Coordinates of C-alpha atoms in Angstrom, one line a residue:
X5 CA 0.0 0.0 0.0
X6 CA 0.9 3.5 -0.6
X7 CA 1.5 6.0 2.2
X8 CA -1.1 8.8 2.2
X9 CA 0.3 12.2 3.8
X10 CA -2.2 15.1 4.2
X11 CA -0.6 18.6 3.5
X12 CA -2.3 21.4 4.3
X13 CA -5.9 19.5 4.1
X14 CA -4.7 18.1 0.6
X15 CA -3.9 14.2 0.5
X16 CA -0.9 13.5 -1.5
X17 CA 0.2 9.8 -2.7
X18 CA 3.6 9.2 -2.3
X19 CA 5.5 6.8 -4.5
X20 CA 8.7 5.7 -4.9
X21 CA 9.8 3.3 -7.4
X22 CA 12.9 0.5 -6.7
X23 CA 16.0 2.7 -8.3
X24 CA 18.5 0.5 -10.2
X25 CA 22.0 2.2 -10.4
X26 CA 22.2 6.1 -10.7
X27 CA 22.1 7.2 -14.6
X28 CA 24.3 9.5 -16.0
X29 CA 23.5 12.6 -17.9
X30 CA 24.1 12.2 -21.3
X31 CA 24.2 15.3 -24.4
X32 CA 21.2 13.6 -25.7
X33 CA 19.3 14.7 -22.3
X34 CA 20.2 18.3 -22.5
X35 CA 18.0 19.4 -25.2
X36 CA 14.8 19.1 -23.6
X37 CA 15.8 18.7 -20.2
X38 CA 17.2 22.4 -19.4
X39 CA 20.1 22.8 -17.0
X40 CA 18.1 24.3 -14.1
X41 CA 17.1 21.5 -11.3
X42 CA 13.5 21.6 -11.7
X43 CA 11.9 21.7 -15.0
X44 CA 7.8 21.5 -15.9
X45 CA 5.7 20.4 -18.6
X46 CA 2.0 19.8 -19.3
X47 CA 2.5 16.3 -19.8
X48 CA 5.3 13.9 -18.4
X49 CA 6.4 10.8 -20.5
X50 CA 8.2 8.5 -18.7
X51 CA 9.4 5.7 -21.6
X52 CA 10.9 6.2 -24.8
X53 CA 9.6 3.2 -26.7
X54 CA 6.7 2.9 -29.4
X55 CA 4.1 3.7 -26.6
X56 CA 5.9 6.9 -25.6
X57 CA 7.3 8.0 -28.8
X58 CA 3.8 7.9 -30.5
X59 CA 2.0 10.0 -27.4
X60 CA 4.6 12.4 -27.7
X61 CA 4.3 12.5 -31.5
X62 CA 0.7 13.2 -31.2
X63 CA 1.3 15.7 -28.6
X64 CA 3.6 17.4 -30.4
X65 CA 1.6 18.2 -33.2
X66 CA -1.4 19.5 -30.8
X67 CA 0.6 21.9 -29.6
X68 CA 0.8 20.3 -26.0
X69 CA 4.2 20.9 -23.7
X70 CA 5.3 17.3 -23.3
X71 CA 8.6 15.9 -21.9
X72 CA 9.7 12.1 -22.7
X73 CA 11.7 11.2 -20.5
X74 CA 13.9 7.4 -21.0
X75 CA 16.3 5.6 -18.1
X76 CA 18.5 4.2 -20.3
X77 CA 21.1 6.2 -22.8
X78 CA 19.9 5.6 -26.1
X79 CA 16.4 3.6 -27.7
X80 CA 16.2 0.2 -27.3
X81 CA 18.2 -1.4 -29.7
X82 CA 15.8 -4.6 -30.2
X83 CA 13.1 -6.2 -32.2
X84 CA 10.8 -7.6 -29.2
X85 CA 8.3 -6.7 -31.6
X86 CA 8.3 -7.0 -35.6
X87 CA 4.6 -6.4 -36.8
X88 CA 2.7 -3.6 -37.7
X89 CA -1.0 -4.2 -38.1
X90 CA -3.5 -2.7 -40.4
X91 CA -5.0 -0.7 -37.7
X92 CA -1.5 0.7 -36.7
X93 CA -0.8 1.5 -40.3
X94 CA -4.0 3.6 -40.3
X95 CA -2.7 5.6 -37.0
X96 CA 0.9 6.3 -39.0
X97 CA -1.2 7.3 -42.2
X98 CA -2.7 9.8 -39.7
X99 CA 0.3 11.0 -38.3
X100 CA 1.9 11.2 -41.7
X101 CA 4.0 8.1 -41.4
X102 CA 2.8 5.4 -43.5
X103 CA 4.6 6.1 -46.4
X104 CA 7.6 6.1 -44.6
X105 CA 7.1 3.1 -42.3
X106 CA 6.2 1.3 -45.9
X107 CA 9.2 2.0 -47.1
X108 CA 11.3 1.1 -44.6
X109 CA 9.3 -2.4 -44.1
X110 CA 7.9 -5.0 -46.3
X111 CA 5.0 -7.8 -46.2
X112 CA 5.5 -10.9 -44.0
X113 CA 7.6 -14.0 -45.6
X114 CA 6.1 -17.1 -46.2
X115 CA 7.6 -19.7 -43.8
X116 CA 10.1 -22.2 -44.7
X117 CA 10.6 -25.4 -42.5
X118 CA 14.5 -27.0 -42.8
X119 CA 14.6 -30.7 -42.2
X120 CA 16.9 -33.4 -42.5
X121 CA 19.4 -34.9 -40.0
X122 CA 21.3 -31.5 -40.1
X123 CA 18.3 -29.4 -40.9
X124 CA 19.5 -28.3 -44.2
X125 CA 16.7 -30.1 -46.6
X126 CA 14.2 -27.4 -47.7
X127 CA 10.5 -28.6 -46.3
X128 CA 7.5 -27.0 -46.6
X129 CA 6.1 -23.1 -47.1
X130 CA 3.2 -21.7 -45.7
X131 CA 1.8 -18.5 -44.6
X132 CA 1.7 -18.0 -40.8
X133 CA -0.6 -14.9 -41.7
X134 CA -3.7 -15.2 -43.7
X135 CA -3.3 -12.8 -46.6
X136 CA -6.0 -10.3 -47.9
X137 CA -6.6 -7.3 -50.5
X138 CA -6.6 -3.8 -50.1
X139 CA -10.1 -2.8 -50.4
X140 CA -11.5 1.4 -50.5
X141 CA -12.4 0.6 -46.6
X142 CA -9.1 -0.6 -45.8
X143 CA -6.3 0.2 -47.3
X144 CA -4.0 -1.9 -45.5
X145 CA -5.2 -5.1 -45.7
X146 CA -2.1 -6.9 -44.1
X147 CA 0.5 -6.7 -41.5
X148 CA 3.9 -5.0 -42.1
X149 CA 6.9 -6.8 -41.3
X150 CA 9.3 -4.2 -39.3
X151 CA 11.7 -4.9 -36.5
X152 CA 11.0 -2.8 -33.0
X153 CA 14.1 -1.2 -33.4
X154 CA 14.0 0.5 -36.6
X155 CA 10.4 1.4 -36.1
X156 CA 11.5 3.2 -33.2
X157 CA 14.2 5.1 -34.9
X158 CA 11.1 6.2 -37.3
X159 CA 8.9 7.4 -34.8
X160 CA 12.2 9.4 -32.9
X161 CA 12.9 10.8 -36.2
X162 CA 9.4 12.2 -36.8
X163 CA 9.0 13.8 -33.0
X164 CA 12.4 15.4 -33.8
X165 CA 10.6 17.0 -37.0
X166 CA 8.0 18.5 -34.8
X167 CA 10.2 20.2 -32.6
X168 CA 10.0 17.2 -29.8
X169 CA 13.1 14.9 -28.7
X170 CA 13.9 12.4 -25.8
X171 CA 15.9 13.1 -22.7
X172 CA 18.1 10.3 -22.4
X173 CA 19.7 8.8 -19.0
X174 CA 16.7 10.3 -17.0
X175 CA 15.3 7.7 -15.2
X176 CA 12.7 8.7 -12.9
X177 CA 12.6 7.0 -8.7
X178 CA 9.4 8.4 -7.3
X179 CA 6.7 10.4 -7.9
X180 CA 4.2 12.3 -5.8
X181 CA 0.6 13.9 -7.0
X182 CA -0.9 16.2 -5.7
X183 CA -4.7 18.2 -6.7
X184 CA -2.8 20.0 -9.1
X185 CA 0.2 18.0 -10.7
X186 CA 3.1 15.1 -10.8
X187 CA 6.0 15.4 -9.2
X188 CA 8.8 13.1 -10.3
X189 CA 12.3 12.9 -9.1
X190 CA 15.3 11.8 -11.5
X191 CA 18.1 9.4 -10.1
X192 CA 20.6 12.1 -10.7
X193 CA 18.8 15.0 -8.4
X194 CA 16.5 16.7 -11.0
X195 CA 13.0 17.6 -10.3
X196 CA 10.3 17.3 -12.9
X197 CA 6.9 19.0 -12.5
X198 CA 3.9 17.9 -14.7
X199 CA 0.4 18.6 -14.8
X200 CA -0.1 14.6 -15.7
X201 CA 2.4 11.7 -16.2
X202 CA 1.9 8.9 -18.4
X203 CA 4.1 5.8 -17.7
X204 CA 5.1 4.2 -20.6
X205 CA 7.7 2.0 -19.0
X206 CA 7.3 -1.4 -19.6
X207 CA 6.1 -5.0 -18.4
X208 CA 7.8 -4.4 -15.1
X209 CA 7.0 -0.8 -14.7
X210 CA 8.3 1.1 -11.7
X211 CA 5.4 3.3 -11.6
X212 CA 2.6 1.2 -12.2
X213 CA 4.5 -1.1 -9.0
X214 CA 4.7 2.1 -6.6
X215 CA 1.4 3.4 -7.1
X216 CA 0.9 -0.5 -5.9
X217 CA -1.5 -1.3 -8.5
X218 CA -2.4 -4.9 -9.0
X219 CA -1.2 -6.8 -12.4
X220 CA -3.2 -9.8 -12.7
X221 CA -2.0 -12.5 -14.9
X222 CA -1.2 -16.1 -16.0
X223 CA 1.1 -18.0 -17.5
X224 CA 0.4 -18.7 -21.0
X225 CA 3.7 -21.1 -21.3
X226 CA 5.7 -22.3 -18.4
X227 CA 8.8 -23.3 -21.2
X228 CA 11.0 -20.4 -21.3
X229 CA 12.4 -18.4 -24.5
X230 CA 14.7 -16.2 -26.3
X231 CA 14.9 -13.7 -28.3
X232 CA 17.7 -11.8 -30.2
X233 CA 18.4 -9.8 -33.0
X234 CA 21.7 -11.5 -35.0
X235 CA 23.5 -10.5 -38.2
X236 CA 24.8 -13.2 -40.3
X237 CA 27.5 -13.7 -43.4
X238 CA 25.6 -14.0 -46.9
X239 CA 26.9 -17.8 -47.2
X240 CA 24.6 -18.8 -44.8
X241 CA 22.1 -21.4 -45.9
X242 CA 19.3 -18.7 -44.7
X243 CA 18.0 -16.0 -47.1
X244 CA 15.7 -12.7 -46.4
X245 CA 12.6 -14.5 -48.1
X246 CA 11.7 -16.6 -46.3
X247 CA 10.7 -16.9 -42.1
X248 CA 13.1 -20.0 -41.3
X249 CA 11.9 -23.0 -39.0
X250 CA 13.5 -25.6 -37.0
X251 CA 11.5 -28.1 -35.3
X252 CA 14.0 -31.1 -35.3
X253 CA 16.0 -30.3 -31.6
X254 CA 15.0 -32.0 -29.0
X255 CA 15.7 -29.3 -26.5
X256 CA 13.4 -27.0 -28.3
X257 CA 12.7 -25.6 -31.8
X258 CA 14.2 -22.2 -33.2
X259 CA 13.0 -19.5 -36.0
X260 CA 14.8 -16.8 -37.7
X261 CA 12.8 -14.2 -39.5
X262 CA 14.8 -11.3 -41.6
X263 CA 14.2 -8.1 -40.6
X264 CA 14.2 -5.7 -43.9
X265 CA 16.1 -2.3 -43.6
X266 CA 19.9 -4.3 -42.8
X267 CA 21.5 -6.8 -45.0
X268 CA 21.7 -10.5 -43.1
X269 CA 19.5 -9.2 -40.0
X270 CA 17.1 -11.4 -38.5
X271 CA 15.2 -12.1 -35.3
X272 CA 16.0 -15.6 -33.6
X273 CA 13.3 -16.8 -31.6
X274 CA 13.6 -20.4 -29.8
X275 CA 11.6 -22.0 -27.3
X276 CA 12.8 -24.6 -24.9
X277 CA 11.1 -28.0 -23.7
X278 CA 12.7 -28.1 -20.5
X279 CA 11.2 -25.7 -18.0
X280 CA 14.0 -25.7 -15.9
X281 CA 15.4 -24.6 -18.4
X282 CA 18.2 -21.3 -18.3
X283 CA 18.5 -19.6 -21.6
X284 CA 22.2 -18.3 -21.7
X285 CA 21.5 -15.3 -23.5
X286 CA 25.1 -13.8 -24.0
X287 CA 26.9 -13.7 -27.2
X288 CA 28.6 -17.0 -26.9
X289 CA 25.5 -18.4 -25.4
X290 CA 22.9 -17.5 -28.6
X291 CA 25.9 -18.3 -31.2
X292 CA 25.8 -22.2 -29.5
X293 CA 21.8 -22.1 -29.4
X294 CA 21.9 -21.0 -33.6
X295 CA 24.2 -23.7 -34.1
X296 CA 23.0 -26.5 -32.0
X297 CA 19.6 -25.7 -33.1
X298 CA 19.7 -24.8 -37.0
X299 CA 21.7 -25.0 -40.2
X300 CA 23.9 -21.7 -39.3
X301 CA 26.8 -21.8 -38.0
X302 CA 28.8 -19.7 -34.8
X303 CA 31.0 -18.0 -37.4
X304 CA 28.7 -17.3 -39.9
X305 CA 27.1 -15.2 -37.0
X306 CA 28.9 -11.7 -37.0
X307 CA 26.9 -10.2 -34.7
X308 CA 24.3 -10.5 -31.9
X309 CA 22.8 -6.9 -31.0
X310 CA 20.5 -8.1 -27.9
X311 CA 18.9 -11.0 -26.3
X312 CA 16.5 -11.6 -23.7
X313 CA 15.0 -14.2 -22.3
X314 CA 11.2 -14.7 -20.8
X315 CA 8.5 -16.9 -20.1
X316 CA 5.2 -16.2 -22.1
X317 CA 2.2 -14.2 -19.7
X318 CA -0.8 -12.7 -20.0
X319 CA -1.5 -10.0 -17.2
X320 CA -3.4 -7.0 -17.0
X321 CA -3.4 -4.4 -14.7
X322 CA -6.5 -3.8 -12.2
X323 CA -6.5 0.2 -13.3
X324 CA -5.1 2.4 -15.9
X325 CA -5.1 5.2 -14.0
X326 CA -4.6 6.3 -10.6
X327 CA -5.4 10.3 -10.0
X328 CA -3.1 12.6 -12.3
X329 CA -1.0 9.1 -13.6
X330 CA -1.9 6.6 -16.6
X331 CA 0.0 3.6 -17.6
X332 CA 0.2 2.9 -21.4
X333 CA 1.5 0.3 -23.5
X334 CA 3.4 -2.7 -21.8
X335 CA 3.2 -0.8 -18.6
X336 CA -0.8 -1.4 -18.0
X337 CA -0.9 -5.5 -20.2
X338 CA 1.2 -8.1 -21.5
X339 CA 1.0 -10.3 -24.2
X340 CA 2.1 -13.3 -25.8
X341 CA 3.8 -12.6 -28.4
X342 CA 1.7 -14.6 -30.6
X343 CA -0.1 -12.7 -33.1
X344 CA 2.0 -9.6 -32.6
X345 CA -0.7 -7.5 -30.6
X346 CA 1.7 -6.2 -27.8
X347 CA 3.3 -3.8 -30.1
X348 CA 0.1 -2.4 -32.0
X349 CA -2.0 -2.4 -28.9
X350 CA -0.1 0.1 -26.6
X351 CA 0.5 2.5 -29.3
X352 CA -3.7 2.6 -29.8
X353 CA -3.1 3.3 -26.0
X354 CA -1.0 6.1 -26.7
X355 CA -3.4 7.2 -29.9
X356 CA -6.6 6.9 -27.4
X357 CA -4.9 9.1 -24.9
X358 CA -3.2 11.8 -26.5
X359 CA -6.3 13.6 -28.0
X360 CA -8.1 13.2 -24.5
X361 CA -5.3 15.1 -22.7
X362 CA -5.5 17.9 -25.2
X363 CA -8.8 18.5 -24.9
X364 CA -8.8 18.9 -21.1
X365 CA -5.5 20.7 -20.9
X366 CA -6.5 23.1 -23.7
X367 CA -9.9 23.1 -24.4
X368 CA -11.5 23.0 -21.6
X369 CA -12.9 19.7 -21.2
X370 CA -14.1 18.0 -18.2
X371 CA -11.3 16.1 -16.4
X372 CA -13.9 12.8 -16.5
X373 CA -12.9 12.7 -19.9
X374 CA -9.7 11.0 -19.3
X375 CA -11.9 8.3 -17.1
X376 CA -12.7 7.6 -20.4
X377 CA -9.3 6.0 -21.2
X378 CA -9.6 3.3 -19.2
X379 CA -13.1 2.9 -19.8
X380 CA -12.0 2.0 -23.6
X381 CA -9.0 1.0 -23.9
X382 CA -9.1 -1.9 -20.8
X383 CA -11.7 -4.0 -22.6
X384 CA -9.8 -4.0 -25.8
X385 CA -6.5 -4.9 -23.8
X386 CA -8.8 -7.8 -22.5
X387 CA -9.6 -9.0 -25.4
X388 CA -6.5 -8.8 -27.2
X389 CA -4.7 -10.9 -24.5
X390 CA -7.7 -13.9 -24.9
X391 CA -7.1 -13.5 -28.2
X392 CA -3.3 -13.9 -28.4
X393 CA -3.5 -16.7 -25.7
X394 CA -5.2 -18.7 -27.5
X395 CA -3.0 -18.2 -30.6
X396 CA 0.0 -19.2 -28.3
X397 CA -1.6 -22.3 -27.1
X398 CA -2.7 -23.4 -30.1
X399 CA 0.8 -23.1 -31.6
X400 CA 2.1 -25.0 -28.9
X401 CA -0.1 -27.8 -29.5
X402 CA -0.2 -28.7 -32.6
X403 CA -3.4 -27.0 -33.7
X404 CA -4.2 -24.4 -37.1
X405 CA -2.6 -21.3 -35.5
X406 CA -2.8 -19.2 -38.7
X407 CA -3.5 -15.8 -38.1
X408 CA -6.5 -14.7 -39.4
X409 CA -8.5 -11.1 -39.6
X410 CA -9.0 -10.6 -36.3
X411 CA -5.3 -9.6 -36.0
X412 CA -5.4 -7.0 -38.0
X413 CA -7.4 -5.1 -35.7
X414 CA -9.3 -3.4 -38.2
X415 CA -13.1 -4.9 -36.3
X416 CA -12.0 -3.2 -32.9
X417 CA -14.0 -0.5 -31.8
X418 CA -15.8 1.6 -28.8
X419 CA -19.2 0.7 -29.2
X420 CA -21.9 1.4 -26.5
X421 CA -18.5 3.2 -24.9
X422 CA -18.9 6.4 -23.1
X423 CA -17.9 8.5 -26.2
X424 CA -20.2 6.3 -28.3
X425 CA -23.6 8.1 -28.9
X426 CA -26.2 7.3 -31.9
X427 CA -26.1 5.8 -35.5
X428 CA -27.1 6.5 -39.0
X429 CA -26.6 4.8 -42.1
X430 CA -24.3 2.2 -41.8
X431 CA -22.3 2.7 -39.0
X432 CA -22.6 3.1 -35.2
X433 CA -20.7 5.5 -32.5
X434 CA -17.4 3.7 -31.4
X435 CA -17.7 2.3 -35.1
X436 CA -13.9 2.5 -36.9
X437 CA -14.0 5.3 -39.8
X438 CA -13.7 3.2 -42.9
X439 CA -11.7 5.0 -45.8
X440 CA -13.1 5.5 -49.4
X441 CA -12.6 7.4 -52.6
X442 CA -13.3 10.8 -53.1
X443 CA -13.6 12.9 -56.1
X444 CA -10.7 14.3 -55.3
X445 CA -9.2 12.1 -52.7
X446 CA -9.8 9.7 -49.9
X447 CA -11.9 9.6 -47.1
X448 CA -8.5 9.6 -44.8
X449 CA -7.1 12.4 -46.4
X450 CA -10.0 14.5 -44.6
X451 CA -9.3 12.6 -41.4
X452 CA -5.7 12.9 -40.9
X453 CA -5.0 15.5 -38.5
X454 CA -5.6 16.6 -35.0
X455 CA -8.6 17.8 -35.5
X456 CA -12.2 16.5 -35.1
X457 CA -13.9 15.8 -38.9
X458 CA -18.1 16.1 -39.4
X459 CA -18.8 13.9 -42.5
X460 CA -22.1 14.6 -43.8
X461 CA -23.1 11.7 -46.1
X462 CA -25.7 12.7 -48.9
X463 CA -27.3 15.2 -45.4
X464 CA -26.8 18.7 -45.1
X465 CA -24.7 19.4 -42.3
X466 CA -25.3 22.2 -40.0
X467 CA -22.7 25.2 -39.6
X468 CA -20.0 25.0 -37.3
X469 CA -16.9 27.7 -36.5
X470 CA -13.2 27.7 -35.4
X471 CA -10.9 25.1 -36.6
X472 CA -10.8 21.8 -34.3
X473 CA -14.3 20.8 -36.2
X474 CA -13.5 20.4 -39.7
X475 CA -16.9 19.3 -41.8
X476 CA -17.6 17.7 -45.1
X477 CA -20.8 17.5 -47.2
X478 CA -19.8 14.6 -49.1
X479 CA -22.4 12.6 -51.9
X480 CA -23.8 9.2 -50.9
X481 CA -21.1 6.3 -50.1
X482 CA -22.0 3.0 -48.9
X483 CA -19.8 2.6 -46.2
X484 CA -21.2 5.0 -43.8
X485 CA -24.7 5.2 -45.5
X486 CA -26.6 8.4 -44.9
X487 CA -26.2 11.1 -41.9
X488 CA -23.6 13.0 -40.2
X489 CA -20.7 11.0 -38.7
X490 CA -18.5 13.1 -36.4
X491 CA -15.3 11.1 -36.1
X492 CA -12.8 11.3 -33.0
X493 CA -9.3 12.6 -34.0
X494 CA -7.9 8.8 -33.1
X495 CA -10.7 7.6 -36.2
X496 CA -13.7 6.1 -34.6
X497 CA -17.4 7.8 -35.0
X498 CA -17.7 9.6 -31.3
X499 CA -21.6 10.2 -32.9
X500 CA -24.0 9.8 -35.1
X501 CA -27.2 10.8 -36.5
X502 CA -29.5 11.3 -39.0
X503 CA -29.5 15.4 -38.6
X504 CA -27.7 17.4 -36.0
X505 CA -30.1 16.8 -32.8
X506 CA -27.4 16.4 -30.1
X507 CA -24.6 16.9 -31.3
X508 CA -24.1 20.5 -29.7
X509 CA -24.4 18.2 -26.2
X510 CA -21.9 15.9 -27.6
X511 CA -19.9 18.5 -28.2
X512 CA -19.7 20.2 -25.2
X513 CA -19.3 17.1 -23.3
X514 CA -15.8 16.7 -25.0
X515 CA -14.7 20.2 -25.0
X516 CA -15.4 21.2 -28.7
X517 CA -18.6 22.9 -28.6
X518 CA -17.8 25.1 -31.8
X519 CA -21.6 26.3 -32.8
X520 CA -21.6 30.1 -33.7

């Protein structure tokens, strides 16, 4: 339990998290943490990973003081994660990133099982993912192969573009909120003030452990794993088109998937039968696994970036937030890693968030508005962990663990939520925004921004002023069917209707009431 300490009639929770040895202060931290020992900021970020990098992204570009804040001294150089779902692919087309994140990945390999005595007969290829078309609703159809790492270095690179950056070695040891703000303390003696904090800081978060909020969980595998990132010589038996499988060890079976952007990269991933096992995840220690396990040598392995070891859970924590504090991302559930959900999920955290913060720190929105966080994103968390479980466990014995549509994320949605009011045409409130061709563009190209968007589907739409409501009489399109469709800046339909009788309450209720 937390102490509680009244000061001056005002209860205060004090919490501090376990420290780890003192960071140092590195020249990437100066930039936007100033000299002085106290520094404050609208919004703290504490985590510099995809969770923290896209809240600050879409702070940024609302014009919302943010600081990001990251313990260690550079971003973390791994590929925990590797896939970008549809769903995600429609948050980076709003924040002007999709292009560039298609680019930089590609589409999944088919997978190639090696068997044989020495595992170096070619078997049989098959697609782990179920593949699907582009359609004038969805665009992106299917999951993007890109490693954590560079994906990171994308999202870094974008926040620096909006005038944003990370402060590096900072690692934050206790916090205390009060009725108006966060107060964090940095291992190396600086103070940080906020108005909220949002910990982004992992499956073990230290916040989410001081504030003593409960993680419930299970084991989804008691056989341990490991991952790393390894580069390897071009005369390796491997290549980059295919996801390679060994199956034939009897101490466990071992994949390696190339991960585009770095000639001879891939991601190793092995699983052990023992459960006593100990994966030896040093250098030496994932060079002998490779080897012992597939048809690729120790020297034909130049280079091993990271490894990590863990046993497969499911948890989720009790709350998401806890007065002026959130946890995001890894911080507030884990996944399997089946299915690749972990990745996409937190940043739709960070996505649901980031507009919610806005609108009470700038426009004047009710502060029960960021109850509303939980209140949505928790039962998708939910059901994304069932959902990944099962995947897991299916893998693991033997059944048809193809992934299939509900992966993409694309069906997810906030209906009969507390934002979700009404329906017309085809859709209802918490509904995603499907895309579509316009005369002259795409659906998405009127969505993506920070603003709020009116579509008014063959129905005249009443007159709105300022610039956070942007509206569109558009002709008759099949999708949405007729009526007025007010979709959310994160692209779901807050409300609906089939002319504009309370939408003026809807508005004021979020803090864009814009009627002249």
């Amino acid at each position: 339990m937390l102490p509680n300490m009244e000061l001056n009639g005002v209860k205060e929770t004090v919490a501090t998290t376990a420290p780890e040895a003192p960071a140092t202060t590195s020249e990437t931290s100066a930039a936007p943490l100033a000299a002085a020992r106290t520094a404050t900021t609208d919004v703290l970020i504490v985590g510099a990973g995809p969770t923290g990098l896209t809240l600050a992204i879409d702070l940024a570009r609302r014009g919302v003081p943010a600081l990001l804040v990251e313990k260690a001294d550079r971003l973390f150089p791994g590929s925990r994660g590797k896939g970008i779902q549809p769903r995600t692919l429609e948050l980076l087309d709003d924040l002007g990133l999709a292009e560039t994140a298609l680019r930089a990945g590609r589409d999944y390999p088919r997978m190639r099982d090696w068997v044989g005595p020495d595992g170096t007969e070619r078997g049989r290829e098959w697609d782990m993912i179920e593949r699907a078309e582009p359609t004038e609703r969805e665009p992106y159809a299917n999951a993007l192969l890109l490693g954590q790492a560079r994906f990171q270095e994308l999202l870094y690179a974008h926040l620096k573009s909006l005038g944003g950056d990370v402060a590096f070695s900072a690692e934050v040891t206790a916090v205390h909120q009060d009725a108006d703000g966060v107060t964090a303390s940095l291992a190396d003696g600086r103070t940080l003030r906020a108005r909220y904090l949002v910990a982004g800081d992992g499956g073990r978060s230290g916040i989410r452990r001081a504030l003593g909020i409960p993680m419930e969980g299970e084991s989804v595998d008691p056989k341990p794993m490991l991952v790393a990132d390894l580069t390897v010589t071009e005369d390796a038996i491997i290549d980059d088109l295919n996801w390679h499988v060994w199956n034939g060890s009897s101490d466990g079976g071992a994949v390696l998937c190339p991960l585009p952007g770095t000639p001879g990269l891939f991601q190793l991933i092995a699983q052990y039968s023992d459960e006593n096992a100990v994966p030896d995840t040093s250098d030496a220690g994932v060079r002998r696994l490779v080897a012992a396990r597939t048809a690729v040598t120790e020297d034909q392995i130049t280079e091993v970036h990271w490894a990590s070891d863990f046993r497969p859970r499911a948890a989720l924590a009790d709350r998401f937030r806890e007065g002026r504090i959130f946890l995001a991302g890894d911080a507030a559930h884990i996944h399997s890693p089946a299915g690749g959900q972990g990745l996409n999920t937190s940043v739709q955290d960070a996505y649901n968030l980031g507009w919610k913060l806005a609108q009470v720190l700038h426009r004047g929105a009710p502060d029960a508005l960021l109850d509303t966080y939980e209140e949505e994103r928790r039962p998708i968390a939910a059901g994304v962990l069932g959902m990944s479980t099962r995947l897991h466990r299916a893998a693991i014995g033997g059944e048809n663990s193809q992934r299939r549509a509900e992966v993409r994320q694309l069906g997810l949605g906030y209906r009969g939520g507390p934002l979700s009011t009404g329906r017309a045409g085809a859709l209802e409130a918490g509904d995603r925004a499907p895309d579509g061709r316009l005369p002259d563009g795409r659906v998405f190209d009127l969505l993506r921004g920070p603003h709020f968007t009116l579509l008014a589907f063959d129905t005249p739409a009443p007159a709105l002023t300022g610039d956070l409501v942007r509206v569109h009489e558009l002709g008759a399109y099949e999708a949405y069917g007729r009526g007025l469709f007010l979709v959310r800046p994160d692209g779901y339909v807050g409300w609906a209707g089939e002319d504009a009788t309370g939408l003026d309450d809807y508005l004021a209720s979020i803090g864009a009431a814009e009627r002249p």
